[in-house]
Amino acid sequence: MQKEIMVERRATVLRVTLNRPEKHNALSRSVLDGLRRIFEEKVGDESLQAVVLSGAGDQSFAAGGDLEDLSTVTTLPQAMEMAEQAKSALNAIRNFPVPVVAALNGNAMGGGAELAAACDFRIAAVSARIGFVQGRLNISTAWGGGVDLIRLVGPDRALHLLCSSEMLTPSKALALGLYDAVAEESDGLDAAVELFLKPFLRQAPQVLRTFKDMVKAARRGDSQVELYELETKHFARNWVHPDHWAAADKVLDKSKEEV
């Protein structure tokens, strides 16, 4: 039986791929639970520097919830349970300790757009569109994606995108700040992701974790005083880390050579 999610480690980058191309990588409850388990299991891997989440094929990143699977969800308690299950999967991504990049190999629609918005960054293939199209099914966002969209593009633009169910072109999504980069047609998505992550991978893993932790604290609404305290604590730990002294010694040695 084909695995619904593929996981591959490339040096210090974890690649997670939704593997249901025949279903447009639709998000069934088993897929969502699998995503949650993968991200929760990798939290303690302190050698990781980034995660790349993508979909199999070239048509869809994720087409949203799997309507065939979710057709049995018919009561209010069942709907609440399903939404909480999906939200816990996306929260595992939001709370992951290093940057998570959504590599949109194809369109992200509905719940797929929520999944992309839960990641820290979004890099799209040249034809990959994104749309919060839940309104077309007379439902609303459910997995935290509406909240993420408001944070990413502002409340007024988010309201327009939600109410219109517009499928954004890559260029428009980039202009709105929903995409962080769009691949050049000649180079492809993998090259764009590699280029985007290149400066990240020059940083020590614990430093990347520091920056992600500070951003997570800001997103959850910690006070300015709490954020300052968190920043100072992280700085002190990073200052005494051997990686800092190794980098500092290189700078000092280079300065001596130039004198």
XYZ file of C-alpha atoms in Angstrom:
259
model
C 0.000 0.000 0.000
C 1.307 3.446 -0.946
C 2.330 5.653 1.956
C 0.126 8.730 2.331
C 3.064 10.807 3.571
C 6.695 10.453 2.544
C 9.484 11.578 4.887
C 13.067 12.077 3.757
C 16.045 13.522 5.587
C 18.478 15.538 3.450
C 21.393 16.530 5.676
C 19.805 18.930 8.197
C 16.573 19.485 6.253
C 13.521 17.262 6.671
C 11.361 16.793 3.568
C 7.713 15.875 4.197
C 5.599 15.114 1.118
C 1.854 14.522 0.905
C 1.633 11.458 -1.312
C -1.919 11.244 -2.663
C -1.555 12.769 -6.136
C -4.512 10.774 -7.460
C -6.641 12.553 -4.822
C -4.949 15.923 -5.385
C -3.239 15.374 -2.010
C -6.560 15.856 -0.228
C -6.329 16.032 3.546
C -8.111 13.047 5.042
C -8.234 12.559 8.785
C -5.540 9.885 8.542
C -3.262 12.259 6.605
C -3.788 15.041 9.121
C -3.084 12.674 12.002
C 0.021 11.452 10.196
C 1.286 15.012 9.794
C 0.733 15.683 13.480
C 2.667 12.568 14.509
C 5.577 13.297 12.155
C 6.050 16.843 13.403
C 5.587 15.904 17.055
C 8.104 13.065 16.760
C 10.748 15.349 15.214
C 10.488 18.147 17.800
C 13.439 16.810 19.774
C 15.809 16.502 16.796
C 18.150 19.371 17.602
C 20.248 18.854 14.476
C 17.410 19.903 12.166
C 17.598 23.357 10.607
C 14.432 23.408 8.500
C 11.461 21.407 7.254
C 10.077 21.511 3.709
C 6.447 20.445 3.279
C 5.251 19.710 -0.248
C 2.877 17.564 -2.279
C 3.420 14.793 -4.797
C 2.817 15.515 -8.465
C 2.600 18.872 -10.197
C -1.113 19.625 -9.914
C -1.882 20.089 -6.224
C -0.054 20.985 -3.037
C -3.239 20.035 -1.190
C -6.778 20.322 -2.484
C -8.313 20.722 0.966
C -10.223 18.330 3.147
C -11.007 14.912 1.707
C -14.763 15.243 1.176
C -15.213 11.493 0.761
C -13.593 10.853 4.132
C -15.360 13.777 5.804
C -18.813 12.915 4.438
C -19.500 10.931 7.610
C -19.063 14.059 9.737
C -22.698 15.161 10.021
C -23.330 16.326 13.592
C -22.135 19.392 15.488
C -20.011 17.360 17.965
C -18.435 15.448 15.066
C -17.676 18.688 13.219
C -16.043 20.150 16.325
C -13.988 17.003 16.855
C -12.847 16.950 13.227
C -11.861 20.618 13.306
C -9.905 20.171 16.538
C -8.098 17.122 15.130
C -7.077 19.031 12.021
C -6.109 22.095 14.031
C -3.853 19.979 16.250
C -2.018 18.803 13.126
C -1.524 22.354 11.876
C -0.535 23.500 15.365
C 2.238 20.896 15.348
C 3.549 22.666 12.254
C 3.035 26.178 13.648
C 4.816 25.253 16.872
C 7.668 23.307 15.307
C 10.977 24.630 16.688
C 12.677 25.385 13.350
C 11.389 27.153 10.219
C 8.864 25.219 8.131
C 8.650 26.032 4.420
C 5.619 25.115 2.327
C 6.852 24.265 -1.170
C 3.728 24.649 -3.272
C 4.226 22.266 -6.173
C 0.634 22.936 -7.260
C -2.562 24.603 -6.122
C -3.468 25.004 -2.448
C -7.218 25.213 -1.940
C -9.414 25.446 1.143
C -7.825 23.336 3.844
C -4.728 23.117 1.657
C -4.425 26.902 1.822
C -4.791 26.681 5.603
C -1.998 24.101 5.674
C 0.253 26.386 3.628
C -0.568 29.370 5.850
C 0.359 27.361 8.954
C 3.935 27.119 7.671
C 6.433 29.909 8.308
C 7.154 30.534 4.629
C 5.540 29.699 1.289
C 7.488 29.175 -1.946
C 5.437 28.422 -5.037
C 5.948 26.802 -8.388
C 5.388 29.166 -11.294
C 1.762 28.038 -11.781
C 0.790 27.251 -8.163
C -2.278 29.221 -7.087
C -3.703 29.545 -3.594
C -7.232 30.226 -2.435
C -9.279 30.185 0.735
C -12.280 28.836 -1.152
C -14.222 27.389 1.774
C -17.098 29.771 1.055
C -17.804 27.926 -2.204
C -18.965 24.988 -0.057
C -20.859 27.313 2.296
C -18.412 26.691 5.121
C -15.702 28.793 6.759
C -12.075 28.251 7.698
C -11.751 25.782 10.554
C -8.151 24.854 11.242
C -6.687 28.221 12.222
C -6.084 29.255 8.623
C -8.347 32.282 8.747
C -6.408 33.587 11.736
C -3.114 32.923 9.949
C -4.371 34.725 6.838
C -5.304 37.809 8.881
C -1.790 37.842 10.354
C -0.162 37.435 6.948
C -2.074 39.960 4.823
C -3.990 42.087 7.341
C -7.671 41.952 8.331
C -9.108 43.932 5.413
C -7.340 41.959 2.686
C -8.067 38.718 4.520
C -11.764 39.574 4.637
C -11.778 40.177 0.884
C -9.979 36.917 0.128
C -12.268 34.920 2.410
C -15.497 36.492 1.155
C -14.542 36.265 -2.522
C -13.068 32.733 -2.398
C -10.553 34.041 -4.937
C -7.866 31.743 -6.274
C -4.772 33.936 -6.299
C -2.187 33.748 -9.050
C 1.414 33.346 -7.863
C 2.234 36.955 -8.772
C -0.718 38.320 -6.804
C -0.030 36.085 -3.805
C 3.579 37.300 -3.866
C 2.485 40.942 -4.025
C 0.159 40.434 -1.041
C 2.925 38.824 1.007
C 1.181 35.462 1.101
C 4.008 33.918 -0.943
C 7.619 34.575 -0.008
C 9.029 33.526 -3.373
C 7.927 32.131 -6.723
C 10.170 29.762 -8.639
C 11.594 30.737 -11.994
C 10.129 28.519 -14.692
C 13.574 27.572 -15.953
C 14.953 26.591 -12.537
C 12.018 24.845 -10.878
C 10.670 24.637 -7.349
C 13.453 22.575 -5.776
C 16.047 25.112 -6.873
C 13.941 27.968 -5.488
C 13.584 26.229 -2.128
C 17.306 25.483 -2.004
C 18.155 29.108 -2.791
C 15.687 30.373 -0.185
C 17.080 28.120 2.551
C 20.764 28.636 1.727
C 21.314 31.552 4.154
C 19.277 29.779 6.849
C 21.553 26.767 6.709
C 24.570 28.922 7.522
C 23.080 29.469 10.987
C 23.584 27.022 13.843
C 20.474 24.928 14.620
C 20.119 26.377 18.122
C 20.157 29.923 16.717
C 17.388 29.069 14.257
C 15.419 27.603 17.154
C 15.930 30.833 19.079
C 14.498 32.989 16.312
C 11.552 30.641 15.760
C 10.813 30.592 19.487
C 10.802 34.394 19.643
C 8.398 34.595 16.704
C 6.133 31.947 18.234
C 6.000 33.965 21.451
C 5.074 37.115 19.537
C 2.373 35.272 17.573
C 0.736 33.954 20.721
C 0.582 37.468 22.135
C 3.268 37.489 24.813
C 3.815 40.926 26.321
C 6.731 43.127 25.296
C 8.363 42.561 28.684
C 8.064 38.794 28.244
C 9.504 39.007 24.742
C 12.488 41.050 25.946
C 13.132 38.516 28.715
C 12.912 35.617 26.291
C 15.322 37.316 23.897
C 17.867 37.901 26.662
C 17.665 34.311 27.921
C 18.201 32.941 24.443
C 21.091 35.332 23.824
C 22.881 34.266 27.002
C 22.554 30.575 26.138
C 23.785 31.162 22.598
C 26.674 33.327 23.807
C 28.147 30.569 25.962
C 27.551 27.870 23.326
C 30.746 26.455 21.743
C 29.428 27.312 18.271
C 29.541 31.015 19.134
C 33.133 30.852 20.335
C 34.202 28.862 17.280
C 32.682 31.519 15.008
C 34.195 34.335 17.069
C 37.642 32.734 16.927
C 37.430 32.573 13.121
C 36.630 36.285 12.954
C 39.476 37.156 15.331
C 41.954 34.972 13.451
C 40.970 36.594 10.160
C 41.383 40.062 11.671
C 44.883 39.205 12.870
C 45.834 37.956 9.405
C 44.709 41.232 7.836
C 46.763 43.401 10.207
